[in-house]
Coordinates of C-alpha atoms and ligand atoms in Angstrom, one line a residue:
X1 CA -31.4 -10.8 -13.8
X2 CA -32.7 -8.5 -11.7
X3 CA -33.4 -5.0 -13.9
X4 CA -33.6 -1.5 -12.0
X5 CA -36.9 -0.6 -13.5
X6 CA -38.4 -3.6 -11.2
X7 CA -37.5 -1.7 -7.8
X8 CA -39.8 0.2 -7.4
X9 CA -37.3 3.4 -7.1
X10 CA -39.4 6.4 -8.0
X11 CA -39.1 7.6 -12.0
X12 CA -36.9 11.0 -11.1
X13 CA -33.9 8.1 -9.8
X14 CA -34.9 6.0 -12.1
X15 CA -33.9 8.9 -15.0
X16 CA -30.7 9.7 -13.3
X17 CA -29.4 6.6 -13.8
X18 CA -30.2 5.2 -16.4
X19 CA -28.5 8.6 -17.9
X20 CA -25.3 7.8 -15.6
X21 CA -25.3 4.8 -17.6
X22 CA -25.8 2.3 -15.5
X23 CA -27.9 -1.0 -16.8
X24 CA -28.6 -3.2 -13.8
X25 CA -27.9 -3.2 -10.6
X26 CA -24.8 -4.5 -8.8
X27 CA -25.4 -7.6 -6.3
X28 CA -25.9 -5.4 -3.5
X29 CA -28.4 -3.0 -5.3
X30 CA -30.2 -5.6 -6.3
X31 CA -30.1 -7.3 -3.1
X32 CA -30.5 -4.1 -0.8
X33 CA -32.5 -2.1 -2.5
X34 CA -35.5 -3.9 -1.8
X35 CA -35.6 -4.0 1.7
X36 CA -34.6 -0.4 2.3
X37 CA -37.9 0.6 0.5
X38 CA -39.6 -1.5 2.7
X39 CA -38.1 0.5 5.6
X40 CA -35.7 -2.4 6.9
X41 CA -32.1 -1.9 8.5
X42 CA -29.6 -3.0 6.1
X43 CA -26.2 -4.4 7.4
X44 CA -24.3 -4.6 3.9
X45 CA -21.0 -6.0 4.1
X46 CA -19.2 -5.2 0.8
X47 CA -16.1 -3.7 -0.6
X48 CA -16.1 -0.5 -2.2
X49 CA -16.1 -1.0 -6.1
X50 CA -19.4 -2.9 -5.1
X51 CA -21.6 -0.7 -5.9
X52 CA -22.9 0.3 -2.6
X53 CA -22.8 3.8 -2.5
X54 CA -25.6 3.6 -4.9
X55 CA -27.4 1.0 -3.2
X56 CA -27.9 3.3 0.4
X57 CA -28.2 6.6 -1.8
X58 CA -31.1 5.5 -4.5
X59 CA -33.4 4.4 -2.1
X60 CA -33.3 7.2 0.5
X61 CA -33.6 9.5 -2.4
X62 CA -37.0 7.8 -3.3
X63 CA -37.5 7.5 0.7
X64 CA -36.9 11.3 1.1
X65 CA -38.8 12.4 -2.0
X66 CA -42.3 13.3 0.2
X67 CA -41.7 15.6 2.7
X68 CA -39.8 18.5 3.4
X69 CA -37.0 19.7 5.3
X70 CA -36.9 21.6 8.8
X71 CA -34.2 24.1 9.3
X72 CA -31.7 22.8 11.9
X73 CA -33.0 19.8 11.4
X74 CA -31.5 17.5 8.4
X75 CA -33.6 14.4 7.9
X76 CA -31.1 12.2 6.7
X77 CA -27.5 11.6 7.9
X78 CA -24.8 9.8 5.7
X79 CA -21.5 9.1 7.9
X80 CA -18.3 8.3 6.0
X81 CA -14.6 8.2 7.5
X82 CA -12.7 10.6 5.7
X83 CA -13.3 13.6 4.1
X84 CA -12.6 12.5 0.5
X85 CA -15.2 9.4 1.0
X86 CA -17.7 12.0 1.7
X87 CA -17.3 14.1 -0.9
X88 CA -17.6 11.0 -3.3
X89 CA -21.1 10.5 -1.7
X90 CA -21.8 13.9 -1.9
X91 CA -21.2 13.8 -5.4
X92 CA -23.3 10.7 -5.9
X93 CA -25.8 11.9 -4.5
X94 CA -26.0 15.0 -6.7
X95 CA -26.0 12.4 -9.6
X96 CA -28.8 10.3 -8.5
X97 CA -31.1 13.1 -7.0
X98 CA -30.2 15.7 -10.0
X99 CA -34.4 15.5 -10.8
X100 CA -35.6 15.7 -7.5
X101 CA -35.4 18.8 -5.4
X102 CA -34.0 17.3 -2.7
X103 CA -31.4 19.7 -0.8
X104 CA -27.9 18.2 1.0
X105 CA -25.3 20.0 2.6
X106 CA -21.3 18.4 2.9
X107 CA -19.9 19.0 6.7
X108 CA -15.9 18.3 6.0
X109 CA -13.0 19.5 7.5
X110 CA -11.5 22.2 5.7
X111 CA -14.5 23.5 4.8
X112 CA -15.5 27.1 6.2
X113 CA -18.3 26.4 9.3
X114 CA -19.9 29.6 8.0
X115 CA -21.0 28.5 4.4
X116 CA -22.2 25.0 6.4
X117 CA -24.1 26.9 8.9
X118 CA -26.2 28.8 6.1
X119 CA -27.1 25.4 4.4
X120 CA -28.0 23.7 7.9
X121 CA -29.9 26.8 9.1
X122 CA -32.3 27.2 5.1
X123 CA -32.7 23.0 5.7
X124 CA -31.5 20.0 4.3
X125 CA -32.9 16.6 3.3
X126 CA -29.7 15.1 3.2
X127 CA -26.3 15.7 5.5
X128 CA -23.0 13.8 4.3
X129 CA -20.6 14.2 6.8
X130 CA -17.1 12.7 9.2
X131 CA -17.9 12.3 12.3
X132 CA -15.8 14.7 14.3
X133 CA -17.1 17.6 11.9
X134 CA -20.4 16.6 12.4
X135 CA -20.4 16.5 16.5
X136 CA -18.3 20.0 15.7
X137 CA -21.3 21.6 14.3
X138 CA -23.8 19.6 17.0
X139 CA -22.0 21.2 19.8
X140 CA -22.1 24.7 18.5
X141 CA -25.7 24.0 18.6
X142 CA -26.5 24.9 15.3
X143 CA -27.7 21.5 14.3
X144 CA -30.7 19.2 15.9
X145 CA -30.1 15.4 14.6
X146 CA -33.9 14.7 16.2
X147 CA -35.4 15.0 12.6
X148 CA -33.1 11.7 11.2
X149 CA -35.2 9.9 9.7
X150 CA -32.4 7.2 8.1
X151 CA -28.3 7.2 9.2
X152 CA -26.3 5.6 7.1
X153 CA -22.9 4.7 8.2
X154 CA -20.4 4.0 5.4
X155 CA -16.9 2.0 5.6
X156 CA -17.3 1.4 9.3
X157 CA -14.3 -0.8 9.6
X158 CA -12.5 2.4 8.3
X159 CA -14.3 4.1 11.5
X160 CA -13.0 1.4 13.5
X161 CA -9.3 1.7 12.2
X162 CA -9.7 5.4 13.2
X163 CA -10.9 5.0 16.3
X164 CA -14.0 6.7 15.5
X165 CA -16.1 4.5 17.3
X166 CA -17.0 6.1 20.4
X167 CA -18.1 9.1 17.8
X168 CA -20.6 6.4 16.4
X169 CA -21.9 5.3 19.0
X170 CA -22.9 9.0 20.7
X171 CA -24.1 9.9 17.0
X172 CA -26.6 7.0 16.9
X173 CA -27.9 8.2 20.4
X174 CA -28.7 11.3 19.6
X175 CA -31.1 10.3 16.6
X176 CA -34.1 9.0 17.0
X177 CA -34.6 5.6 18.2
X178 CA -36.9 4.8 15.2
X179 CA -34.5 5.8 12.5
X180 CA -33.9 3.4 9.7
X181 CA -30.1 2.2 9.7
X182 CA -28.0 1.7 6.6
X183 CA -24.7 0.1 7.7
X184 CA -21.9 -0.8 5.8
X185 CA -18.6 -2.2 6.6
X186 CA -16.0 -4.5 4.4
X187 CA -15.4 -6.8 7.1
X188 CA -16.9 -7.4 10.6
X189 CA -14.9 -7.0 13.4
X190 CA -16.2 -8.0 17.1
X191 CA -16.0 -4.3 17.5
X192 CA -18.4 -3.7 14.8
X193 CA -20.8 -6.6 15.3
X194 CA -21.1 -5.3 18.8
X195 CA -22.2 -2.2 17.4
X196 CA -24.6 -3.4 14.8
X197 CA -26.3 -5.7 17.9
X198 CA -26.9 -2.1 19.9
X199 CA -27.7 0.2 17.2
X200 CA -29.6 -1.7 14.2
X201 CA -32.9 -3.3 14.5
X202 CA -33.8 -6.8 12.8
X203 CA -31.3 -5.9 10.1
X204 CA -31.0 -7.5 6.9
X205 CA -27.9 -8.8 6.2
X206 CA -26.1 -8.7 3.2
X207 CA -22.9 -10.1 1.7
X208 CA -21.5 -9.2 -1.4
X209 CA -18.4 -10.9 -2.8
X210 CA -15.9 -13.0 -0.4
X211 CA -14.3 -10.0 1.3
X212 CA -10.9 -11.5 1.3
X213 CA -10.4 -12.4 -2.4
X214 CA -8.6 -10.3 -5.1
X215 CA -9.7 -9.9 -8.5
X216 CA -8.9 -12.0 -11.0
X217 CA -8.7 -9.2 -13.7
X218 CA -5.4 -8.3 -11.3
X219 CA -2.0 -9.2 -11.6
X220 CA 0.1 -9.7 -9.1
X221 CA 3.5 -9.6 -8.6
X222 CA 6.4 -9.8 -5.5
X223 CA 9.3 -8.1 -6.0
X224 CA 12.2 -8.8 -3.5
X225 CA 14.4 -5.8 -2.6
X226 CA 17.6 -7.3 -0.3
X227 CA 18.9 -4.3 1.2
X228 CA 22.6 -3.3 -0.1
X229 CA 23.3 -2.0 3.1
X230 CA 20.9 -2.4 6.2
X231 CA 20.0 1.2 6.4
X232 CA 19.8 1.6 3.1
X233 CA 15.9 -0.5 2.5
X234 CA 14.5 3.2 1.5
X235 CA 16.5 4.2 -0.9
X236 CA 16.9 1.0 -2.3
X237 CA 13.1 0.8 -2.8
X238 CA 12.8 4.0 -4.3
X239 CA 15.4 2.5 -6.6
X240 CA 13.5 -0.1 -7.8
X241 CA 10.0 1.7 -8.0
X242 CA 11.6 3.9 -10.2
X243 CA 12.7 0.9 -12.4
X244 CA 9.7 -0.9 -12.1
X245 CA 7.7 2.0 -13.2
X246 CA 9.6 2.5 -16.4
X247 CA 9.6 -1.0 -17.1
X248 CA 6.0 -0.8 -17.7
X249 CA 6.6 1.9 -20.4
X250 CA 3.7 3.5 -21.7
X251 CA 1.3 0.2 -19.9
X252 CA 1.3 2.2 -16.7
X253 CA -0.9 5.6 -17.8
X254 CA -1.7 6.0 -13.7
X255 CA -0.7 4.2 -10.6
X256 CA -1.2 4.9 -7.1
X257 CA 1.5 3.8 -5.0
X258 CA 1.0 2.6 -1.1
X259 CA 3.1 3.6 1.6
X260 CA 2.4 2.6 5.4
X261 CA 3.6 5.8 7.0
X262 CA 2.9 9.9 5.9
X263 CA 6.3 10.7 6.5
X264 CA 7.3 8.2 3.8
X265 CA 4.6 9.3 1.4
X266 CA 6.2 12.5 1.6
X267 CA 9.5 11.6 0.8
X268 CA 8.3 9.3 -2.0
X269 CA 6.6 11.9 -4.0
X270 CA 9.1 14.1 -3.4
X271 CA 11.9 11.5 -4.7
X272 CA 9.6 10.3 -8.0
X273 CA 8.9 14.4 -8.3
X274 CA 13.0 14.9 -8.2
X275 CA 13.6 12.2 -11.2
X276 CA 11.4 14.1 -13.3
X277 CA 7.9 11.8 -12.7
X278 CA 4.9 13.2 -12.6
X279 CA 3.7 12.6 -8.8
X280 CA 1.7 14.2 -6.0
X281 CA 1.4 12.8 -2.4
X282 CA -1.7 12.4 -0.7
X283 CA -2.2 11.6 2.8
X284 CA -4.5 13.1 5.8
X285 CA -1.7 15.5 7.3
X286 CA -2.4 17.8 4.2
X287 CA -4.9 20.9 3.5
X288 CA -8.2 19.0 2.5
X289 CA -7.9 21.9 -0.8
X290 CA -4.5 20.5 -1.9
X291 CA -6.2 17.1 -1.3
X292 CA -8.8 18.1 -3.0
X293 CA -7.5 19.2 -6.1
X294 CA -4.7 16.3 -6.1
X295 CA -7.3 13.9 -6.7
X296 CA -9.2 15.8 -9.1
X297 CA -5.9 16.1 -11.2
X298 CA -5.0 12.0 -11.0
X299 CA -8.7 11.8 -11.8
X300 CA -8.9 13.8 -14.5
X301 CA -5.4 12.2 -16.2
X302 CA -2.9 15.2 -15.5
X303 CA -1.7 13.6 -12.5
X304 CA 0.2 10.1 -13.3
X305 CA 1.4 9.0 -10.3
X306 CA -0.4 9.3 -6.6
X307 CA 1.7 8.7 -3.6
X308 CA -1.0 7.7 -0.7
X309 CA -1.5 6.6 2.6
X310 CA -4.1 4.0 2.9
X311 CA -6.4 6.1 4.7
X312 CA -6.3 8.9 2.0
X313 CA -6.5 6.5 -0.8
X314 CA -9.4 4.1 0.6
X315 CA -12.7 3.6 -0.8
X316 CA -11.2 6.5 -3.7
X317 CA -12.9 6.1 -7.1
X318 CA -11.1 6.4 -10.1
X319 CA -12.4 3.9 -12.2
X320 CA -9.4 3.1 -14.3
X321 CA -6.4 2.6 -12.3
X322 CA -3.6 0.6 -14.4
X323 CA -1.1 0.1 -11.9
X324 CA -0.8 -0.3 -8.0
X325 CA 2.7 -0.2 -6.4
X326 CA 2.9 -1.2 -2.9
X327 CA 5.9 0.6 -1.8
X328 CA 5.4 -1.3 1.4
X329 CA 4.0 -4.4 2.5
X330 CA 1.0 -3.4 4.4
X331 CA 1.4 -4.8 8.0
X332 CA -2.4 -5.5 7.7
X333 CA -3.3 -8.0 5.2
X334 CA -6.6 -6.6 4.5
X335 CA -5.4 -3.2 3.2
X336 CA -3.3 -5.3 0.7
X337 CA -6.9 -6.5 -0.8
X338 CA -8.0 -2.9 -0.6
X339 CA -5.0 -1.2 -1.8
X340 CA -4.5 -3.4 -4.7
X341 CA -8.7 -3.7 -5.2
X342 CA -7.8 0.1 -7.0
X343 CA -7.0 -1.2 -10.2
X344 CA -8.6 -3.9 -12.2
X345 CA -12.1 -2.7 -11.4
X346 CA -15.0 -2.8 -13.3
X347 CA -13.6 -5.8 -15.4
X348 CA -10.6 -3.9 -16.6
X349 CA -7.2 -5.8 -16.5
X350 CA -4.8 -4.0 -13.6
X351 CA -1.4 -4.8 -12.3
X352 CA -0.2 -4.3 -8.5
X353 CA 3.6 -5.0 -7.5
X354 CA 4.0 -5.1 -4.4
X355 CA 8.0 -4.5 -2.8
X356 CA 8.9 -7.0 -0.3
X357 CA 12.5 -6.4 1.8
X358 CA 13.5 -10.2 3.7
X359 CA 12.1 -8.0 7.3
X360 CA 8.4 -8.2 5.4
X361 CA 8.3 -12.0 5.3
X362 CA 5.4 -12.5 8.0
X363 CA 2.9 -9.7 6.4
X364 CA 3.5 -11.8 3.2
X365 CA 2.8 -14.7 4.8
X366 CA -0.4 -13.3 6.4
X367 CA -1.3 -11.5 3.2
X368 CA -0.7 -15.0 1.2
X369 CA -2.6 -16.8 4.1
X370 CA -6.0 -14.5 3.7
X371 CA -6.4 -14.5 0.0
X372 CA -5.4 -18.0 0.0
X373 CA -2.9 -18.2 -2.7
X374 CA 1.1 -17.2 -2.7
X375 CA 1.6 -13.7 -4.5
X376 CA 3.4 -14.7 -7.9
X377 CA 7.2 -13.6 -7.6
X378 CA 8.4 -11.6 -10.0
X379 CA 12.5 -10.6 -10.8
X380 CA 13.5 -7.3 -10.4
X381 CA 13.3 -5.1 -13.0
X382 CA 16.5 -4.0 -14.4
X383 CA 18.4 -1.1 -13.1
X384 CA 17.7 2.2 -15.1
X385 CA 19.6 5.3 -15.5
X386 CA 17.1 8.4 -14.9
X387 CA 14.4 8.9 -17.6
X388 CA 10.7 9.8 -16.7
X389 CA 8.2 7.1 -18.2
X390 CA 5.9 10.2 -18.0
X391 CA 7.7 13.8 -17.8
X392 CA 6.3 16.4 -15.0
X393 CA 4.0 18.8 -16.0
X394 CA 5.9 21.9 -14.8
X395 CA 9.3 22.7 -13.8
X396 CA 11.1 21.0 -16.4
X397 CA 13.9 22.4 -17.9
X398 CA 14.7 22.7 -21.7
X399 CA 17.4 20.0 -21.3
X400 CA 14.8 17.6 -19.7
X401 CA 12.4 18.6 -22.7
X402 CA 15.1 17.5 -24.8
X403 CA 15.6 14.0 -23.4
X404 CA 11.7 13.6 -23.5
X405 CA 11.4 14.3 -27.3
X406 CA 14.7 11.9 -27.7
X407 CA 13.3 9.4 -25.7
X408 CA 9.4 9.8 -27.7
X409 CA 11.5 9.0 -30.8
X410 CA 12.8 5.8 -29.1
X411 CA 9.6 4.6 -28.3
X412 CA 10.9 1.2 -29.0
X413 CA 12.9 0.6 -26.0
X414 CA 12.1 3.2 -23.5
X415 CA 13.8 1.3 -20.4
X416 CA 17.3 1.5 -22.4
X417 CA 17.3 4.9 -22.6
X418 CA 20.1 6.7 -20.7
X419 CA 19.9 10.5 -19.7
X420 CA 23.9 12.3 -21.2
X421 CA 25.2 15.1 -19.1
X422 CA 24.3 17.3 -21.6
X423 CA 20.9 17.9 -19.9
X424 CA 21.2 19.9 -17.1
X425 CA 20.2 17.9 -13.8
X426 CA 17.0 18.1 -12.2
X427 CA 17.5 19.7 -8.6
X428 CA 16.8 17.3 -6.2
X429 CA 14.4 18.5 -3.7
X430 CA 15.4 17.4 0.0
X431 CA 12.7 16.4 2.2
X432 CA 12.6 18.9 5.1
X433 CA 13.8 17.6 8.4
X434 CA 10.7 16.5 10.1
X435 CA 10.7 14.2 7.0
X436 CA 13.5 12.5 7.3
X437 CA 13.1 8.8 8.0
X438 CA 15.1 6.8 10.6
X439 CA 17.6 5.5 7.7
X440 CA 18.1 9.1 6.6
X441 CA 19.7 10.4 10.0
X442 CA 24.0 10.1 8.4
X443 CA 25.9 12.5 7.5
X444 CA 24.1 14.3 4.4
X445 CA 26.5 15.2 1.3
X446 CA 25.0 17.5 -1.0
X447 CA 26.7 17.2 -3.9
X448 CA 25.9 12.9 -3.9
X449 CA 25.5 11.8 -7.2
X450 CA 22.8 9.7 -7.4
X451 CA 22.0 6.9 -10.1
X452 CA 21.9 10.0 -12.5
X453 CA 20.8 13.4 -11.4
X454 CA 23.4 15.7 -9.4
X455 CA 22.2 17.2 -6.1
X456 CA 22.6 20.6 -4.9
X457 CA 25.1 22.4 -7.9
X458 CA 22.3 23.9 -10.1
X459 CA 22.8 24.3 -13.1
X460 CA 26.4 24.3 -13.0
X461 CA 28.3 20.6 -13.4
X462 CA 31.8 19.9 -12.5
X463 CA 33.0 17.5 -15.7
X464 CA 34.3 15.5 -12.5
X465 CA 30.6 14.8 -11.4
X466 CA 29.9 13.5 -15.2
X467 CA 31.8 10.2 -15.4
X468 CA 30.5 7.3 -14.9
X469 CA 30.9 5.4 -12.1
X470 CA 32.1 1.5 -12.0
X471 CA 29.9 0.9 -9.3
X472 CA 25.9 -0.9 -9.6
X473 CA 23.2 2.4 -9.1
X474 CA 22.1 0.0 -6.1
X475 CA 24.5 1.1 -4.2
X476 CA 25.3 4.6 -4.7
X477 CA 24.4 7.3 -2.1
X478 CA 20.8 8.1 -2.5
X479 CA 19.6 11.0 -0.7
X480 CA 16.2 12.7 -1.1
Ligands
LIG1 P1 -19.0 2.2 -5.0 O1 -18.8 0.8 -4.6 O2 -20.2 2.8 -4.5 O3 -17.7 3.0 -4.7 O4 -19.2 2.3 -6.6 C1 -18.1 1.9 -7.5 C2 -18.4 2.5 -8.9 O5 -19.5 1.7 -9.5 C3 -18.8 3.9 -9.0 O6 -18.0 4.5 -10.0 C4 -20.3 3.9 -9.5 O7 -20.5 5.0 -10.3 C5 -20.3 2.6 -10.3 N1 -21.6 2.0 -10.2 C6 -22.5 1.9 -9.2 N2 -23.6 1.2 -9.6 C7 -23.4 0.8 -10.8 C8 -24.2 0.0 -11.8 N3 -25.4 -0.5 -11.4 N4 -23.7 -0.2 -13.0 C9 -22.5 0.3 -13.3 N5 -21.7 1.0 -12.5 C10 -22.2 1.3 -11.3

């Protein structure tokens, strides 16, 4: 096996990782590393959890470490899709390079041009950027990409998907012609290939893993949701996330949950938030800070439960993931591999559940047909009155506090436990109008009982609202 102290990466990266802890390289380091020291292109097709972050960023730290930077005038250029990817490269990087004096600068959105400028105009060795940011700061003319020594381009089929493209293609023109080329890409569109046939030169490809397979450290599991009425699919979903996320009890420490569209991601977080879990959404339509310091807080364990859009969530590392709950079927079958490829990394065992109403059958079908094996069924998880597997960190109120310590004591059977009237209900938050899906346009009643809480009375509870109804929670009005 192939050790990192055989290639040839200079001592200071050397250092660095073997004090991140690393203690041989992944396939694609092993397999990459040695040609971009030699000063080859590199076409690395591999998922992220591969690896390959550190297998573009070791060796242009050792390629970078003679020389020195011009102002203006970065000499290396690291492209990723999204502004959340970049930072994760950023940070990388500042691992790797923390014993060289190498210099880099972060060109995101959100981020103040000012602050960028400064670091552009003192010089940097390495720029980590998106693409539209980047051609931002170009046009201002405050930034000369002549001086590139090696681009790398990171999750180009991301690029694709965002129609980035054409901002790829103009970026690679205006560096030089005898740049060296790190490209990377989980699969390999016609789109991309054409690219990779303009812009890299005698390229060494590399392929790590099939990109279509699932891990086997993941289990799987289809849970059908039949619609109690036709318009209500959304609400009956949220029904059974809820269920299926206290079934798993104390199992499920963190979970990301998938939905296709922002609007929904919104309402989802909004609805877990409302039942007393402890969720945030995440998705490109909000401030990169908020984004920013959502992730640090699911990273970092306060955060149980992140509501994402498959953009916002893709490439994201958070190395121990338990669960992953499609909310949706993706309608691409790839982002099913990717979305569920969040858990069960690094050998640890993962479980993704994916929700599947009778209108999804084809993107099952197409999901079942690329990874080449059905997705297990699994029953659905029985109906459970409102009580938090994990409680919110803030807003709770002294009754909720109550039912928590009640329901630590009952450790035993968490899913039987059944929130009294006695606690005062949560208030439901409603989505705000723009948010409101296509099933959500009838008449709104604001005093709905849900399967539980009461919306819209504060604190106050008519004893009419506290019986119980002879009805299946399925089926009850379900409004945020
Ligand atoms: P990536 O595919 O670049 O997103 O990396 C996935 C994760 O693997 C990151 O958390 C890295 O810190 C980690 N990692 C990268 N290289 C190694 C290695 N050689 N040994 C152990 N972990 C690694």
């Amino acid at each position: 096996m192939t050790k990192f102290s055989d290639l040839a990466l200079d001592p200071r990266v050397l250092k660095a990782v073997q004090e991140a802890g690393y203690e041989s390289p992944t396939p694609i380091q092993a397999q990459a590393i040695p040609h971009a020291l030699e000063g080859k292109d590199v076409l690395g097709i591999a998922q992220t959890g591969t690896g390959k972050t550190a297998s573009f960023t070791l060796p242009m730290i050792t390629l970078l470490g003679k020389g020195r930077a011009r102002a203006r005038m970065p000499r290396s250029l690291v492209l990723a899709p999204t502004r959340e990817l970049a930072a994760q490269v950023a940070e990388n990087f500042d691992t790797y390079a923390k014993h060289t004096k190498l210099t880099k600068a972060l060109l995101i959105g959100g981020v103040s041009f000012g602050e960028q400028d400064k670091l552009i105009d003192r010089g940097v060795d390495v720029l980590i950027a998106t693409p539209g940011r980047l051609l931002d700061h170009f046009e201002r003319g405050k930034l000369l990409l002549t001086g590139v020594q090696i681009m790398v381009v990171d999750e180009a089929d991301r690029m694709l998907d965002m129609g980035f493209i054409p901002d790829i293609e103009r970026i690679f023109s205006l560096t030089p012609f005898t740049r060296q080329t790190f490209f990377y890409s989980a699969t390999m569109a016609p789109e991309i290939e054409r690219i990779t046939n303009t812009f890299l030169q005698s390229a060494v490809k590399i392929e790590v893993a099939r990109q279509n397979s699932t891990s086997a450290t993941i289990e799987q599991a289809l849970v059908s949701v039949t619609p109690s009425r036709k318009d209500r699919s959304f609400a009956d979903k949220r029904n059974v996330l809820r269920d299926l996320i206290r079934s798993e009890g104390d199992a499920c420490t963190n979970a990301i949950i998938f939905c296709n569209r922002k609007i929904d991601v919104d309402v989802v977080a909004k609805s877990l938030k409302s039942h007393g879990f402890n969720a945030a959404p995440i998705h490109g339509d909000l401030e990169q800070r908020q984004r920013m310091a959502t992730l640090d807080q699911f990273r970092e364990g306060s955060l149980q439960l992140l509501v994402a859009s498959d953009v916002a969530a893709r490439g994201l590392d958070v190395p121990s993931v338990s669960h992953v709950f499609n909310f949706d079927v993706p309608t691409h079958p790839e982002d099913y591999v990717h979305r569920i490829g969040r858990t069960g990394r690094a050998g640890r065992k993962g479980k993704a559940y994916t929700l599947a109403t009778p209108a999804d059958e084809k993107y099952v079908t197409a999901i079942e047909t690329l990874v080449g094996q059905p997705i297990p069924r699994s029953e659905t998880p029985a109906p459970v009155k409102d009580a938090p597997a994990t409680p919110t960190a803030e807003g709770e109120s002294s009754g909720r506090r109550r039912t928590r310590s009640r329901r630590r004591n009952e450790d035993a059977a968490p899913a039987a436990v059944v929130e009294t009237a006695a606690a005062p209900p949560p208030v439901v938050a409603e989505p705000a109008p723009q948010e409101r899906t296509k099933q959500d346009h009838r008449p709104r009643n604001r005093n709905t009982r849900e399967d539980g809480p009461v919306v819209g009375l504060g604190d106050h509870v008519p004893d009419f609202l506290t019986r119980s109804f002879a009805v299946e929670p399925a089926v009850i009005s379900d409004e945020n």
